[in-house]
Short mmCIF file of N, CA and C in Angstrom, two decimals:
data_model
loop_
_atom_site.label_atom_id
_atom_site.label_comp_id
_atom_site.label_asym_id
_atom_site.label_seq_id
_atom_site.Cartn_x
_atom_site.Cartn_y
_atom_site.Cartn_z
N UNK A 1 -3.78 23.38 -24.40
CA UNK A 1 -3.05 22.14 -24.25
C UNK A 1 -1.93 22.04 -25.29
N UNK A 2 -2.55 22.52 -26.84
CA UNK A 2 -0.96 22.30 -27.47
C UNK A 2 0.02 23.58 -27.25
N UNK A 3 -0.59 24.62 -26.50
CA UNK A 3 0.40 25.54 -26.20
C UNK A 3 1.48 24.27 -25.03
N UNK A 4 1.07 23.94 -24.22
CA UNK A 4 2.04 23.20 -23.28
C UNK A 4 2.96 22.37 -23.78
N UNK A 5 2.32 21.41 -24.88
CA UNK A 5 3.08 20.09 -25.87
C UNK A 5 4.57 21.19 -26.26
N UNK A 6 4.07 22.29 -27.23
CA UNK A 6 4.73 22.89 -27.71
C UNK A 6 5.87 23.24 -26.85
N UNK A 7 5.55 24.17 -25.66
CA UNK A 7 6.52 24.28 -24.79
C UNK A 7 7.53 22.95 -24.01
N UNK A 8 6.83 21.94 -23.80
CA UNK A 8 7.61 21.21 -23.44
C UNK A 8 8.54 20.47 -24.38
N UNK A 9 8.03 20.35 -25.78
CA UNK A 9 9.17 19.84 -26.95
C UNK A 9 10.43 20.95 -26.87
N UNK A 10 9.92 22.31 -26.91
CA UNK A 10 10.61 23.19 -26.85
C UNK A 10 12.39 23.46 -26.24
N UNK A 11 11.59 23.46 -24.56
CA UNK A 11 12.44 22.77 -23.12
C UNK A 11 13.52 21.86 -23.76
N UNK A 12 12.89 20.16 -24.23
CA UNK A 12 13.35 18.94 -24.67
C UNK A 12 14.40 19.30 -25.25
N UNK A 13 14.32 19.74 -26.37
CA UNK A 13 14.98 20.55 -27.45
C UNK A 13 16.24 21.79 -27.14
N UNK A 14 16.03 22.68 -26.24
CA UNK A 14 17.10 23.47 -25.75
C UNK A 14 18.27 22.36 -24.72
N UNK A 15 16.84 21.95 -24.41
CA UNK A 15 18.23 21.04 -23.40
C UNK A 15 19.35 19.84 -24.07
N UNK A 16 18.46 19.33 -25.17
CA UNK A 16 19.08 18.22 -25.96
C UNK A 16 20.57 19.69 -26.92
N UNK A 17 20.57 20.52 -27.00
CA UNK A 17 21.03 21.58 -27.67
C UNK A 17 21.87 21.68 -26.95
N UNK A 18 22.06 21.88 -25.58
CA UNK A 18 22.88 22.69 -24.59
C UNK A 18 24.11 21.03 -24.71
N UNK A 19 23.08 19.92 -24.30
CA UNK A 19 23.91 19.17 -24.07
C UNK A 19 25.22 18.40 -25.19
N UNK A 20 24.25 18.69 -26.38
CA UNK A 20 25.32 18.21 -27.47
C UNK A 20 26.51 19.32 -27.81
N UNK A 21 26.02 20.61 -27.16
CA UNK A 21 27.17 21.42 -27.21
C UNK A 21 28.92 21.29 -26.30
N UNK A 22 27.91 20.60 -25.14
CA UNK A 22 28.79 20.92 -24.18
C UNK A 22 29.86 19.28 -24.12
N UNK A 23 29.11 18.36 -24.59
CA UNK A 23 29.82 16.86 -25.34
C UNK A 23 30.06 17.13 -26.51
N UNK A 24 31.00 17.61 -27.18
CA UNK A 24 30.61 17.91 -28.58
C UNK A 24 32.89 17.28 -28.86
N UNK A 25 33.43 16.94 -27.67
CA UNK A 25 34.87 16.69 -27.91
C UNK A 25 34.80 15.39 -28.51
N UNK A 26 36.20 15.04 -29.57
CA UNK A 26 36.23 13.67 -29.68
C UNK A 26 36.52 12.77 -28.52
N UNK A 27 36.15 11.23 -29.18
CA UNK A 27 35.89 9.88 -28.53
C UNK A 27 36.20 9.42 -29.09
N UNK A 28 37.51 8.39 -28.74
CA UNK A 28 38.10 7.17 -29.16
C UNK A 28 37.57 5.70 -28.68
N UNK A 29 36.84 5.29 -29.41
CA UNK A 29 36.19 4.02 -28.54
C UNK A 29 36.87 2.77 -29.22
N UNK A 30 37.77 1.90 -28.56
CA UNK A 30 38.20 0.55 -29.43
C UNK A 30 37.47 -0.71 -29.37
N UNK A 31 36.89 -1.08 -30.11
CA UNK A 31 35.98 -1.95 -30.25
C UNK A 31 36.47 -3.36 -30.28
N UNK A 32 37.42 -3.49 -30.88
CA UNK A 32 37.91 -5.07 -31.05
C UNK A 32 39.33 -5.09 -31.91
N UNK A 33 39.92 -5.97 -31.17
CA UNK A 33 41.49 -5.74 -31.96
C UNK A 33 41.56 -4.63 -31.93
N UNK A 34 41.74 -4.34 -33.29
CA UNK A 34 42.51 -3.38 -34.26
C UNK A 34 41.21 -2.24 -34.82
N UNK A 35 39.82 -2.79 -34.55
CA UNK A 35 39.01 -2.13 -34.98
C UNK A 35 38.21 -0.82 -33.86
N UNK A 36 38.73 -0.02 -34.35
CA UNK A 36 38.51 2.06 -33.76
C UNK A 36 36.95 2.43 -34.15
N UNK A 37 36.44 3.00 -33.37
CA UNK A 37 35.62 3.97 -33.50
C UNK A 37 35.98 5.42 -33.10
N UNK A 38 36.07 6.47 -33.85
CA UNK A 38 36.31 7.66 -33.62
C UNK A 38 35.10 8.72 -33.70
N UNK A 39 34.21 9.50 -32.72
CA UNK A 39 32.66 9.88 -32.68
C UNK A 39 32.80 11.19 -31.96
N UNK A 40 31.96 11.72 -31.65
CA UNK A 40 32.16 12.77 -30.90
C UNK A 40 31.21 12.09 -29.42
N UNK A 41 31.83 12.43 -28.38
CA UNK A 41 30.81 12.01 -27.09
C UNK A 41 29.59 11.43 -27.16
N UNK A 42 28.52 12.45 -27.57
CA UNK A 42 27.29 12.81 -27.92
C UNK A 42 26.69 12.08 -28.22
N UNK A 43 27.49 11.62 -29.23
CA UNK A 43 26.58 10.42 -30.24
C UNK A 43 26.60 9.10 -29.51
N UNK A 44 27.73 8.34 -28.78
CA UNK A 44 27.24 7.16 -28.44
C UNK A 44 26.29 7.56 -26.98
N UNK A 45 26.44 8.40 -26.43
CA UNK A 45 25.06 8.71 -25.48
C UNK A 45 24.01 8.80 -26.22
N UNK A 46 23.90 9.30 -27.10
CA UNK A 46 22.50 9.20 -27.76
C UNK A 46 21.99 7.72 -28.66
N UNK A 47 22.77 6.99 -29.46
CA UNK A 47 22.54 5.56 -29.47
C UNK A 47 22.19 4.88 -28.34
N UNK A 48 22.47 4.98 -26.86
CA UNK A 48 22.12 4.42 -25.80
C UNK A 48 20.93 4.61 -26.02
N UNK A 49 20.76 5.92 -25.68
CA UNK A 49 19.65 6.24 -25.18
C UNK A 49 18.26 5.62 -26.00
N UNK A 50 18.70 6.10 -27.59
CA UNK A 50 17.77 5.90 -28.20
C UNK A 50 17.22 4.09 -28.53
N UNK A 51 18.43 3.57 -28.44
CA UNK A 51 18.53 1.67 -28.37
C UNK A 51 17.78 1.49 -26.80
N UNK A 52 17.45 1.88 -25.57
CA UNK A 52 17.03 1.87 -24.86
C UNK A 52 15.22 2.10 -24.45
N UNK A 53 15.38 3.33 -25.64
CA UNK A 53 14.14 3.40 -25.69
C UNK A 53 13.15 2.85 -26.85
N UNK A 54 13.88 2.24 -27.81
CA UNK A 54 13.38 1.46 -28.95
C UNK A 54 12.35 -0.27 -27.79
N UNK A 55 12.39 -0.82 -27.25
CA UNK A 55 11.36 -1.94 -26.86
C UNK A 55 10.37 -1.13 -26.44
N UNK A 56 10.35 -0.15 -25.28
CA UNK A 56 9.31 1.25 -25.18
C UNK A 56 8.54 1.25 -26.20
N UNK A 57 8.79 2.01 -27.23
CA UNK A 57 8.26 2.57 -28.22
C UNK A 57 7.69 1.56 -29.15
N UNK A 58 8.44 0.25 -29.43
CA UNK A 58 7.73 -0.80 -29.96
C UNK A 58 6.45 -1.07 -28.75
N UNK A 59 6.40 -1.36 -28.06
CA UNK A 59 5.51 -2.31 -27.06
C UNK A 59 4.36 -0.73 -27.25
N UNK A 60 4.39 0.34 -27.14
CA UNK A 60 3.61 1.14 -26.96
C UNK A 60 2.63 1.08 -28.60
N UNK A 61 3.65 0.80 -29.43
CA UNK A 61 2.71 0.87 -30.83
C UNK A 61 1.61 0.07 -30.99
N UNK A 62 2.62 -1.43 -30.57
CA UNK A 62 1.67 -2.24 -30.94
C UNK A 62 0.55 -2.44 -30.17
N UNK A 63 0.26 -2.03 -29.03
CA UNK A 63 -0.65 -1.78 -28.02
C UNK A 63 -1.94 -0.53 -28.69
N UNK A 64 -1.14 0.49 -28.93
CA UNK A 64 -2.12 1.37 -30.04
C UNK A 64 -2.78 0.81 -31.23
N UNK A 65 -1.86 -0.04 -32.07
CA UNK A 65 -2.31 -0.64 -33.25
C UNK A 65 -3.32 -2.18 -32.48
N UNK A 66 -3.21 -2.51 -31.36
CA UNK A 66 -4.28 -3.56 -31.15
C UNK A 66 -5.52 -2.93 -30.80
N UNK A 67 -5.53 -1.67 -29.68
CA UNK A 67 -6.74 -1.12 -29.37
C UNK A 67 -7.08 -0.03 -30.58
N UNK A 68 -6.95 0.32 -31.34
CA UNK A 68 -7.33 0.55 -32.90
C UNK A 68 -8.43 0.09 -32.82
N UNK A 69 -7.87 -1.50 -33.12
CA UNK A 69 -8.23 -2.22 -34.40
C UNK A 69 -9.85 -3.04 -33.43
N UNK A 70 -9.57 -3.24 -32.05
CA UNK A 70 -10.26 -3.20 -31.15
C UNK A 70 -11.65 -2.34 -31.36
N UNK A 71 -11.41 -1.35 -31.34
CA UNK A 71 -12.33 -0.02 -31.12
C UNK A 71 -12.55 -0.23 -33.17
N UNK A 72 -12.12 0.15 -33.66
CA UNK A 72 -12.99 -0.55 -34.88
C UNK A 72 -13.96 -1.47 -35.13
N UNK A 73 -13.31 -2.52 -34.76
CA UNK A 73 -14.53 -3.91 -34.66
C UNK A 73 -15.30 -3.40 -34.28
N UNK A 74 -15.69 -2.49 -32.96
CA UNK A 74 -16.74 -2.37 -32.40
C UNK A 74 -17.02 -1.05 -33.06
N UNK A 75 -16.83 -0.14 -33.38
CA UNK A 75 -17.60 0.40 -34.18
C UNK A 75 -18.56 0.07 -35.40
N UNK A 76 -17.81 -1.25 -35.97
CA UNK A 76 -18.41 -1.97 -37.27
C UNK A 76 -19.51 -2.52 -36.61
N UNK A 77 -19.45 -3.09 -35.36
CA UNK A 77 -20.37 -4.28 -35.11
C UNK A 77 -21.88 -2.84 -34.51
N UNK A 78 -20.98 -2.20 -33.84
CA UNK A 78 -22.56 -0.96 -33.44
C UNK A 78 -22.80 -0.36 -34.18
N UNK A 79 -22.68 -0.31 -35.96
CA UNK A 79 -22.93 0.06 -37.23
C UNK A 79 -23.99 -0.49 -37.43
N UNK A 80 -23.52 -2.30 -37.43
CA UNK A 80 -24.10 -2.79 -38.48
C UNK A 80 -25.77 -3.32 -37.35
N UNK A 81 -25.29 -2.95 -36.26
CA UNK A 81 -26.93 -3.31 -35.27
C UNK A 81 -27.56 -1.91 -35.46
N UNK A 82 -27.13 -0.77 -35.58
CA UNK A 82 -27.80 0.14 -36.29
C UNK A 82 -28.49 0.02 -37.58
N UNK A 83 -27.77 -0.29 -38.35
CA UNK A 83 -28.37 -0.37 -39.35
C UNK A 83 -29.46 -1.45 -39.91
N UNK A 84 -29.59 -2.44 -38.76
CA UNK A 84 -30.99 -3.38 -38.92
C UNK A 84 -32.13 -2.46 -38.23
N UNK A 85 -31.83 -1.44 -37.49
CA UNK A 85 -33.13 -0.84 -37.58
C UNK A 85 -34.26 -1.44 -36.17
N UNK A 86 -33.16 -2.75 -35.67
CA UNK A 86 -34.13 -3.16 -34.13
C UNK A 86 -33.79 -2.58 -33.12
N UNK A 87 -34.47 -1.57 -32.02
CA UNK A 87 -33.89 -1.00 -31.09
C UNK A 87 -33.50 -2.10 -29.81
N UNK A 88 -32.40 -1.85 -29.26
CA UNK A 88 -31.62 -2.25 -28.05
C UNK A 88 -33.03 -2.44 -27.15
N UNK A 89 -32.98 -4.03 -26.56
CA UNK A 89 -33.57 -3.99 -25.27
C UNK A 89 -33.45 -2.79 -24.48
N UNK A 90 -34.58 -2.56 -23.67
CA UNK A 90 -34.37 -1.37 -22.51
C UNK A 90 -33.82 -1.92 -21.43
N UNK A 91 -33.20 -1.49 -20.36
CA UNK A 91 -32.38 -1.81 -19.88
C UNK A 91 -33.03 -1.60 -18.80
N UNK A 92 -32.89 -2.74 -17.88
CA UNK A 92 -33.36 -3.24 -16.91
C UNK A 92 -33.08 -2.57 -15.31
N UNK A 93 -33.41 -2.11 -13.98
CA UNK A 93 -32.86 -1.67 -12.87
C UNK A 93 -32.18 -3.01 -12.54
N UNK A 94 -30.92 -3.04 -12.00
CA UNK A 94 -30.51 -4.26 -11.09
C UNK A 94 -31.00 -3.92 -9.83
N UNK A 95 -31.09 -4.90 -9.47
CA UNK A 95 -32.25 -5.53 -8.45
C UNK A 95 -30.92 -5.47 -6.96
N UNK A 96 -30.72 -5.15 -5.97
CA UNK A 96 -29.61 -5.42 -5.14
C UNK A 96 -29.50 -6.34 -4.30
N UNK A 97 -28.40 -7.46 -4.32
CA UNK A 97 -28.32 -9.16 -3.73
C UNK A 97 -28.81 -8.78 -2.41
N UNK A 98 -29.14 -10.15 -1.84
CA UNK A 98 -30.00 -9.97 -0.29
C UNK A 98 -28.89 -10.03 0.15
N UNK A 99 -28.60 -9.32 1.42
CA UNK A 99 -28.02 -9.44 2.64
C UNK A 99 -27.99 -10.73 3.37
N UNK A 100 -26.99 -11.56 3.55
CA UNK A 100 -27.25 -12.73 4.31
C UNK A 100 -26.29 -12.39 6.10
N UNK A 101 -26.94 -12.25 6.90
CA UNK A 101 -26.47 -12.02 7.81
C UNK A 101 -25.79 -13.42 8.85
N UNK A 102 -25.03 -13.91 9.20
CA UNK A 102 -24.64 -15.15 10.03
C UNK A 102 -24.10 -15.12 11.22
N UNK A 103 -24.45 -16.09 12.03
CA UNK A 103 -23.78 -15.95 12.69
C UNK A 103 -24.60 -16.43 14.28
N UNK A 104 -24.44 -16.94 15.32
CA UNK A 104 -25.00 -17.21 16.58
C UNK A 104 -26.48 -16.58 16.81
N UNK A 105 -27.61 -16.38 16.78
CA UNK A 105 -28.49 -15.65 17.08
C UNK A 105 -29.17 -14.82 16.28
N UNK A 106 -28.59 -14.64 15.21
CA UNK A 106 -29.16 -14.34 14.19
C UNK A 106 -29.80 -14.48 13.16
N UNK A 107 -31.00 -14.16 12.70
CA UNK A 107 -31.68 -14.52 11.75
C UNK A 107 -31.26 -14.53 10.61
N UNK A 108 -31.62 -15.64 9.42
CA UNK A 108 -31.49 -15.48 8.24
C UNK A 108 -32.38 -15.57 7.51
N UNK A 109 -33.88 -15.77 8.31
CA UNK A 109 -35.04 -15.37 6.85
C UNK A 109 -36.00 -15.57 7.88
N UNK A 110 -36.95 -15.50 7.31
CA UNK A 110 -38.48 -15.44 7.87
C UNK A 110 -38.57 -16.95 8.70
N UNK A 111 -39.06 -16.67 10.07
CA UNK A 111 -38.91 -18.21 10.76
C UNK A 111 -37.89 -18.87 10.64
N UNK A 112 -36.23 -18.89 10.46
CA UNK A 112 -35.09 -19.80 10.28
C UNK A 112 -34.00 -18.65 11.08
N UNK A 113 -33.65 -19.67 12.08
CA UNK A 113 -32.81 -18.49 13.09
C UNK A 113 -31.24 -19.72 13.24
N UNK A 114 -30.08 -19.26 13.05
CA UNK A 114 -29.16 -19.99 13.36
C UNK A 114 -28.86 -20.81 14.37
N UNK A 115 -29.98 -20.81 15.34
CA UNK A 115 -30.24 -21.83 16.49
C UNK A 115 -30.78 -23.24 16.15
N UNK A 116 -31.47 -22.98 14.79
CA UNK A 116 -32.80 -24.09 14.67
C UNK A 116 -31.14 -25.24 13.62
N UNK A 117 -29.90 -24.84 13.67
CA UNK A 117 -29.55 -25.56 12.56
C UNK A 117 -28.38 -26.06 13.59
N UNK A 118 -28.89 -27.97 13.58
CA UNK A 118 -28.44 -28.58 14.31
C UNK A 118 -26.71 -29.22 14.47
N UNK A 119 -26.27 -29.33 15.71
CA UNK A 119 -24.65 -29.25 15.34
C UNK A 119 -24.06 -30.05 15.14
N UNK A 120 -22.73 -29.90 14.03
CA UNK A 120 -21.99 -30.89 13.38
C UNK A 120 -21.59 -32.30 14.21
N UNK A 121 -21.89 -33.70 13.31
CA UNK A 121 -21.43 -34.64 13.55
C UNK A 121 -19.98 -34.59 14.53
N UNK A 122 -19.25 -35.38 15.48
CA UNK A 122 -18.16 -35.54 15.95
C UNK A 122 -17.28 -36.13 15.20
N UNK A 123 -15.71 -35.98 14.92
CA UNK A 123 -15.05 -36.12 13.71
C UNK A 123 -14.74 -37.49 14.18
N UNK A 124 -14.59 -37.97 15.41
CA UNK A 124 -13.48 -38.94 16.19
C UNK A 124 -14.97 -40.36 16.17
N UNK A 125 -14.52 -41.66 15.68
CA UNK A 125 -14.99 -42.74 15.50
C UNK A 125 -15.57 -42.88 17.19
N UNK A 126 -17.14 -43.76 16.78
CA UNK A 126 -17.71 -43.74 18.05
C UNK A 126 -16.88 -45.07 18.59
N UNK A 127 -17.03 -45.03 20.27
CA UNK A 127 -16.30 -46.41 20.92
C UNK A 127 -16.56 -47.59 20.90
N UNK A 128 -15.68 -48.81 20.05
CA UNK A 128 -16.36 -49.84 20.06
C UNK A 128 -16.39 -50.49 18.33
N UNK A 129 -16.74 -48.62 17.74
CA UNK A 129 -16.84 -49.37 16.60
C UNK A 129 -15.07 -50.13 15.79
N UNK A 130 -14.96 -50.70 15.29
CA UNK A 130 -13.33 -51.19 14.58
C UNK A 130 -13.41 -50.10 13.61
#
């Protein structure tokens, strides 16, 4: 596996090589008024790039530095229940929920059949009443 890392920094690297060779002319960039920037190509492609990939690279850290610190706690906390010396409840089979089957004709338990369950009230006021 770090043979591959290696090779692919490698790749990264010839190609980042080839390309700063081949941008390597000056760049006149005018910024404001009177105020010049003079650079070679290269470089403001690579400020892009790299200003582009800077929120990336933040959001990825701090995601590492939370699940860290995550996975610590819990190492401390399955330390310190080790170290009282009481073993973990044994752990129980789950049991699997009943099947409720519904529907016209069909049963749902011992003696109770969807026939025996009598039908809904009428929504519409009986005649007569105000």
């Amino acid at each position: 596996m770090q043979f591959l890392r290696t090779a692919f920094w490698v790749v990264i690297a010839v190609a980042a090589a080839l390309f700063f060779k081949a941008n390597n002319g000056p760049l006149v960039i005018k910024i404001w008024g009177d105020i010049v920037w003079e650079t070679r190509v290269w470089f403001p492609i690579l400020l892009a790039f790299l200003l582009g990939a800077l929120p990336f690279w933040t959001v990825a850290r701090v995601t590492r530095w939370r699940l860290r610190r995550q996975v610590e706690g819990s190492e401390r906390a399955l330390a310190a229940v080790a170290a009282t010396g009481v073993p973990p409840p044994p752990a129980t089979p789950a049991t699997p929920a009943p099947v409720i089957a519904t529907g016209p004709g069909i049963s749902t338990g011992p003696g109770i059949s969807t026939g025996d369950v009598p039908a809904p009230l009428p929504s519409t006021p009986a005649a007569g009443i105000p």
